[in-house]
Coordinates of C-alpha atoms in Angstrom, one line a residue:
X209 CA 3.0 -12.0 26.1
X210 CA 1.6 -14.2 29.0
X211 CA 5.4 -15.1 29.5
X212 CA 6.8 -11.6 29.2
X213 CA 4.6 -10.5 31.9
X214 CA 5.5 -13.4 34.1
X215 CA 9.0 -11.9 33.4
X216 CA 8.4 -8.4 34.4
X217 CA 7.1 -9.6 37.7
X218 CA 9.7 -11.4 38.1
X219 CA 12.5 -9.1 37.3
X220 CA 10.5 -6.6 39.6
X221 CA 10.1 -9.1 42.9
X222 CA 14.1 -9.9 42.5
X223 CA 15.1 -6.5 42.7
X224 CA 12.8 -5.5 45.7
X225 CA 14.2 -8.8 47.3
X226 CA 18.0 -8.0 46.9
X227 CA 17.2 -4.3 48.4
X228 CA 15.5 -6.5 51.4
X229 CA 18.4 -8.7 51.5
X230 CA 21.0 -6.0 51.4
X231 CA 19.5 -3.7 54.0
X232 CA 19.6 -6.6 56.5
X233 CA 22.7 -8.2 55.5
X234 CA 25.7 -7.9 57.5
X235 CA 28.3 -9.8 55.3
X236 CA 29.4 -6.2 53.1
X237 CA 32.7 -6.2 54.8
X238 CA 34.6 -3.1 54.6
X239 CA 33.0 -1.5 51.4
X240 CA 29.0 -2.2 51.6
X241 CA 28.4 0.7 49.3
X242 CA 30.2 -1.4 46.2
X243 CA 27.9 -4.5 46.6
X244 CA 24.9 -2.2 47.1
X245 CA 25.9 -0.9 43.9
X246 CA 26.6 -4.1 42.1
X247 CA 23.3 -5.3 42.8
X248 CA 21.4 -2.7 41.9
X249 CA 23.7 -2.5 38.4
X250 CA 22.9 -6.0 37.9
X251 CA 19.3 -5.7 38.1
X252 CA 19.3 -2.4 35.9
X253 CA 20.8 -4.3 33.3
X254 CA 18.0 -7.2 33.7
X255 CA 15.7 -4.5 33.3
X256 CA 17.2 -2.9 30.1
X257 CA 16.9 -5.8 28.7
X258 CA 13.2 -6.7 29.2
X259 CA 12.7 -3.4 27.8
X260 CA 14.5 -3.9 24.7
X261 CA 12.6 -7.3 24.1
X262 CA 9.4 -5.6 24.7
X263 CA 10.1 -3.0 21.9
X264 CA 11.1 -5.9 19.4
X265 CA 7.9 -7.4 20.0
X266 CA 5.8 -4.4 20.5
X267 CA 8.2 -1.5 18.5
X268 CA 5.0 0.8 18.6
X269 CA 4.4 0.8 22.4
X270 CA 8.0 1.3 23.1
X271 CA 9.0 3.9 20.4
X272 CA 7.3 7.1 19.1
X273 CA 5.4 6.6 15.6
X274 CA 7.9 7.7 12.7
X275 CA 6.0 11.0 12.1
X276 CA 7.2 10.9 8.2
X277 CA 5.6 7.5 7.6
X278 CA 2.4 8.8 9.3
X279 CA 2.7 11.7 6.8
X280 CA 2.8 9.6 3.5
X281 CA 0.4 7.5 4.6
X282 CA -2.0 9.5 5.6
X283 CA -1.7 11.5 2.4
X284 CA -1.8 8.6 0.2
X285 CA -5.1 7.6 1.7
X286 CA -6.8 10.8 1.8
X287 CA -5.9 11.3 -1.7
X288 CA -7.9 8.0 -2.5
X289 CA -10.4 8.6 -0.4
X290 CA -11.0 12.1 -2.1
X291 CA -11.7 10.4 -5.9
X292 CA -14.6 11.4 -7.8
X293 CA -13.6 11.7 -11.1
X294 CA -14.9 10.7 -14.8
X295 CA -12.0 10.2 -17.7
X296 CA -11.5 9.2 -20.8
X297 CA -7.9 7.9 -22.8
X298 CA -6.3 5.4 -24.8
X299 CA -4.5 2.2 -23.4
X300 CA -1.7 1.0 -25.6
X301 CA 0.6 -1.8 -25.5
X302 CA 4.0 -1.0 -27.2
X303 CA 6.3 -4.1 -28.0
X304 CA 9.9 -4.3 -28.3
X305 CA 9.8 -3.7 -32.3
X306 CA 7.2 -0.6 -32.2
X307 CA 4.4 -2.4 -33.0
X308 CA 1.6 -1.0 -31.0
X309 CA -2.2 -2.0 -30.5
X310 CA -4.4 0.8 -28.5
X311 CA -7.6 0.6 -26.9
X312 CA -10.3 3.1 -26.1
X313 CA -10.5 3.6 -22.0
X314 CA -13.5 5.0 -20.2
X315 CA -13.5 5.3 -16.2
X316 CA -15.1 6.9 -13.3
X317 CA -14.3 6.0 -9.7
X318 CA -15.7 7.7 -6.4
X319 CA -15.0 6.9 -2.4
X320 CA -18.2 5.9 -0.8
X321 CA -18.6 5.4 3.0
X322 CA -17.6 1.4 2.4
X323 CA -14.7 2.3 0.4
X324 CA -13.8 2.8 -3.6
X325 CA -15.8 1.9 -6.5
X326 CA -14.0 2.0 -9.7
X327 CA -16.0 1.2 -13.0
X328 CA -14.1 1.0 -16.2
X329 CA -14.5 -0.3 -20.3
X330 CA -11.9 -0.7 -22.6
X331 CA -12.8 -1.1 -26.0
X332 CA -10.5 -3.0 -28.6
X333 CA -10.1 -2.1 -32.5
X334 CA -13.2 -4.4 -33.0
X335 CA -16.6 -4.6 -30.9
X336 CA -15.1 -6.4 -28.3
X337 CA -15.2 -4.8 -25.0
X338 CA -13.9 -5.5 -21.5
X339 CA -16.0 -4.2 -18.2
X340 CA -14.5 -3.9 -14.9
X341 CA -16.2 -2.8 -11.6
X342 CA -13.5 -2.9 -8.8
X343 CA -14.5 -2.0 -5.2
X344 CA -12.1 -1.8 -2.5
X345 CA -13.2 -1.3 1.0
X346 CA -11.5 1.0 3.9
X347 CA -9.5 -2.1 4.8
X348 CA -8.0 -2.2 1.3
X349 CA -9.9 -6.0 0.6
X350 CA -10.4 -5.6 -3.2
X351 CA -13.3 -7.7 -4.9
X352 CA -13.7 -7.8 -8.7
X353 CA -16.3 -8.1 -11.1
X354 CA -15.8 -8.4 -15.0
X355 CA -17.8 -8.4 -18.0
X356 CA -15.2 -10.2 -20.6
X357 CA -15.4 -10.5 -24.6
X358 CA -18.1 -12.8 -25.2
X359 CA -19.8 -12.7 -22.1
X360 CA -23.2 -11.2 -21.9
X361 CA -23.6 -10.4 -18.0
X362 CA -21.4 -9.8 -14.8
X363 CA -19.7 -12.0 -12.9
X364 CA -16.9 -12.3 -10.2
X365 CA -13.5 -12.6 -11.0
X366 CA -11.8 -15.4 -9.8
X367 CA -8.9 -14.3 -7.6
X368 CA -6.7 -16.7 -9.5
X369 CA -7.1 -14.5 -12.3
X370 CA -6.3 -11.1 -11.0
X371 CA -2.8 -11.0 -12.5
X372 CA -3.8 -11.7 -16.0
X373 CA -2.7 -9.3 -18.2
X374 CA -5.7 -6.6 -19.1
X375 CA -6.4 -6.8 -22.7
X376 CA -2.9 -8.1 -23.9
X377 CA -1.0 -5.1 -21.8
X378 CA 1.6 -4.7 -18.7
X379 CA -1.3 -4.0 -16.5
X380 CA -3.1 -6.6 -14.4
X381 CA -7.1 -6.5 -13.4
X382 CA -5.5 -5.9 -9.8
X383 CA -3.4 -2.7 -11.3
X384 CA -6.2 -0.5 -11.4
X385 CA -6.5 0.4 -7.8
X386 CA -3.5 1.3 -5.4
X387 CA -5.0 -1.6 -2.1
X388 CA -1.1 -1.4 -1.1
X389 CA -1.5 1.9 0.6
X390 CA -4.2 0.4 3.0
X391 CA -2.0 -2.8 4.0
X392 CA -1.2 -3.1 7.6
X393 CA 2.6 -3.5 7.3
X394 CA 4.3 -0.2 6.1
X395 CA 7.8 0.6 6.3
X396 CA 9.6 4.0 5.1
X397 CA 13.0 3.4 3.9
X398 CA 16.0 5.7 3.6
X399 CA 14.6 9.1 1.4
X400 CA 15.6 9.0 -2.5
X401 CA 15.5 11.3 -5.2
X402 CA 13.5 10.1 -8.7
X403 CA 14.8 12.1 -11.4
X404 CA 14.3 16.0 -10.1
X405 CA 11.9 15.1 -7.4
X406 CA 12.6 14.2 -3.7
X407 CA 10.8 11.5 -2.7
X408 CA 9.9 9.6 0.6
X409 CA 10.3 5.9 -0.4
X410 CA 7.6 3.4 1.2
X411 CA 7.6 -0.1 1.3
X412 CA 4.2 -1.9 1.6
X413 CA 4.4 -5.4 2.2
X414 CA 1.5 -7.8 1.9
X415 CA 0.2 -10.1 4.5
X416 CA -1.9 -13.3 4.8
X417 CA -5.1 -11.2 5.2
X418 CA -4.3 -9.4 1.9
X419 CA -5.7 -11.1 -1.5
X420 CA -3.2 -9.8 -3.7
X421 CA -0.4 -11.2 -6.2
X422 CA 2.1 -8.8 -4.8
X423 CA 4.4 -9.6 -2.1
X424 CA 5.7 -5.7 -1.9
X425 CA 5.0 -3.0 -3.2
X426 CA 7.8 0.3 -3.1
X427 CA 6.5 3.7 -3.9
X428 CA 8.6 6.5 -4.6
X429 CA 6.3 9.7 -3.3
X430 CA 6.7 13.4 -4.4
X431 CA 7.8 14.9 -0.7
X432 CA 5.6 18.1 -1.5
X433 CA 2.7 16.7 -3.5
X434 CA 2.6 13.3 -1.7
X435 CA 1.5 11.9 -5.4
X436 CA 3.9 8.7 -6.5
X437 CA 6.2 9.2 -9.5
X438 CA 7.7 5.8 -9.4
X439 CA 6.6 2.2 -8.3
X440 CA 8.0 -1.1 -8.3
X441 CA 5.5 -4.3 -7.3
X442 CA 7.0 -7.4 -6.2
X443 CA 5.3 -10.8 -7.4
X444 CA 4.9 -13.5 -4.9
X445 CA 6.7 -16.8 -5.3
X446 CA 8.6 -15.7 -8.8
X447 CA 9.8 -12.5 -7.3
X448 CA 9.2 -11.0 -10.8
X449 CA 9.1 -6.9 -10.7
X450 CA 6.8 -4.6 -12.4
X451 CA 7.6 -1.2 -12.6
X452 CA 5.1 2.2 -13.2
X453 CA 6.5 5.4 -14.1
X454 CA 4.1 8.3 -13.4
X455 CA 4.1 11.4 -16.4
X456 CA 2.8 14.8 -16.3
X457 CA 1.4 15.2 -12.9
X458 CA -1.5 17.6 -12.5
X459 CA -4.1 18.5 -10.2
X460 CA -7.7 17.8 -11.1
X461 CA -10.3 19.1 -8.8
X462 CA -8.1 19.8 -5.9
X463 CA -6.5 15.9 -6.1
X464 CA -2.9 15.2 -8.0
X465 CA -3.2 12.8 -10.6
X466 CA -1.0 11.4 -13.4
X467 CA -1.7 12.3 -17.3
X468 CA 0.4 8.8 -18.4
X469 CA 1.3 5.9 -16.7
X470 CA 3.8 3.3 -18.2
X471 CA 4.1 -0.1 -16.9
X472 CA 7.3 -2.1 -17.5
X473 CA 7.5 -6.3 -16.9
X474 CA 10.8 -7.4 -15.8
X475 CA 12.2 -9.5 -18.7
X476 CA 9.8 -8.6 -21.1
X477 CA 10.2 -6.2 -24.3
X478 CA 8.4 -3.2 -24.7
X479 CA 5.9 -1.6 -22.3
X480 CA 2.0 -0.4 -21.7
X481 CA 1.0 3.4 -21.4
X482 CA -2.2 4.4 -19.9
X483 CA -3.1 7.9 -21.4
X484 CA -5.9 10.3 -19.7
X485 CA -7.1 12.9 -22.4
X486 CA -10.0 14.3 -20.6
X487 CA -12.1 14.3 -17.5
X488 CA -13.2 15.7 -14.4
X489 CA -12.1 15.6 -11.2
X490 CA -15.6 16.7 -9.6
X491 CA -17.8 14.2 -11.1
X492 CA -20.4 13.7 -8.2
X493 CA -21.2 10.3 -8.7
X494 CA -23.5 8.2 -6.9
X495 CA -23.8 4.5 -6.5
X496 CA -26.2 4.2 -9.4
X497 CA -23.5 5.2 -11.7
X498 CA -21.4 2.1 -10.9
X499 CA -24.0 -0.6 -11.9
X500 CA -22.0 -2.6 -14.3
X501 CA -25.1 -4.6 -15.4
X502 CA -26.7 -1.5 -16.9
X503 CA -24.1 1.3 -17.3
X504 CA -21.8 1.3 -20.1
X505 CA -18.9 3.7 -19.4
X506 CA -18.0 3.8 -23.0
X507 CA -21.2 5.4 -24.0
X508 CA -21.3 8.3 -21.0
X509 CA -19.9 11.5 -22.1
X510 CA -17.1 13.1 -19.7
X511 CA -18.5 16.4 -17.6

């Protein structure tokens, strides 16, 4: 930016100097107006070039913000910031040959002044359980604690495991929250239809400050209800893609949600389905409800 400021001053001084020289010069010949016009035009060209350069460095200062992008991001973030629910359901992995493995899924979430907390418990066919506590800050920073099968106490889940399969399904630990809407790098692509729905297409790109295994997340968001109906996540390094499809959209406590979410990993047969069977969209939860060491989501009754 220092170099740009110097360049701006240089152009301004050059323009002023040329005006002074033209006003004093006697060498314009028979057509002084032509010389004056050429000088001014050359300086204007340089000024336009500078404006283009500035727009590339700071587009937000050179052009007005995209109103549709602001609408999509504000709507998506506000939806998450209103969360206050308890739900019960099933998490099922469907193999390519039709074989199924189902788990009981119980979860609750609430947005606090410091961000979102989500506590969920997944119970297998036997007695094994997986408990997760996810915290997403107002800036999209994610932290995960877990009590995994065979463990008696909660511990911080290291980042190296965030992309691990959650109880053998196509969902990863990181997939339990929608942190992509809070990333700094957002781009609105050309609108498209997904099925019968007219959608905004938002591409969220992670930066070095974002703890995530995803390079980008592209969301097809219904233009009317501002809820995603289709999401494609691209993994860093491998560029492998994971697809999410949202079914049975409904309003729960004034907030839109999906009754089913299907996840498919590129190149892997079968898929995984999260089905919500019951719940409350106004659970009035407090911080005490998110103590992973003392609270069992499975034992709680949905209010």
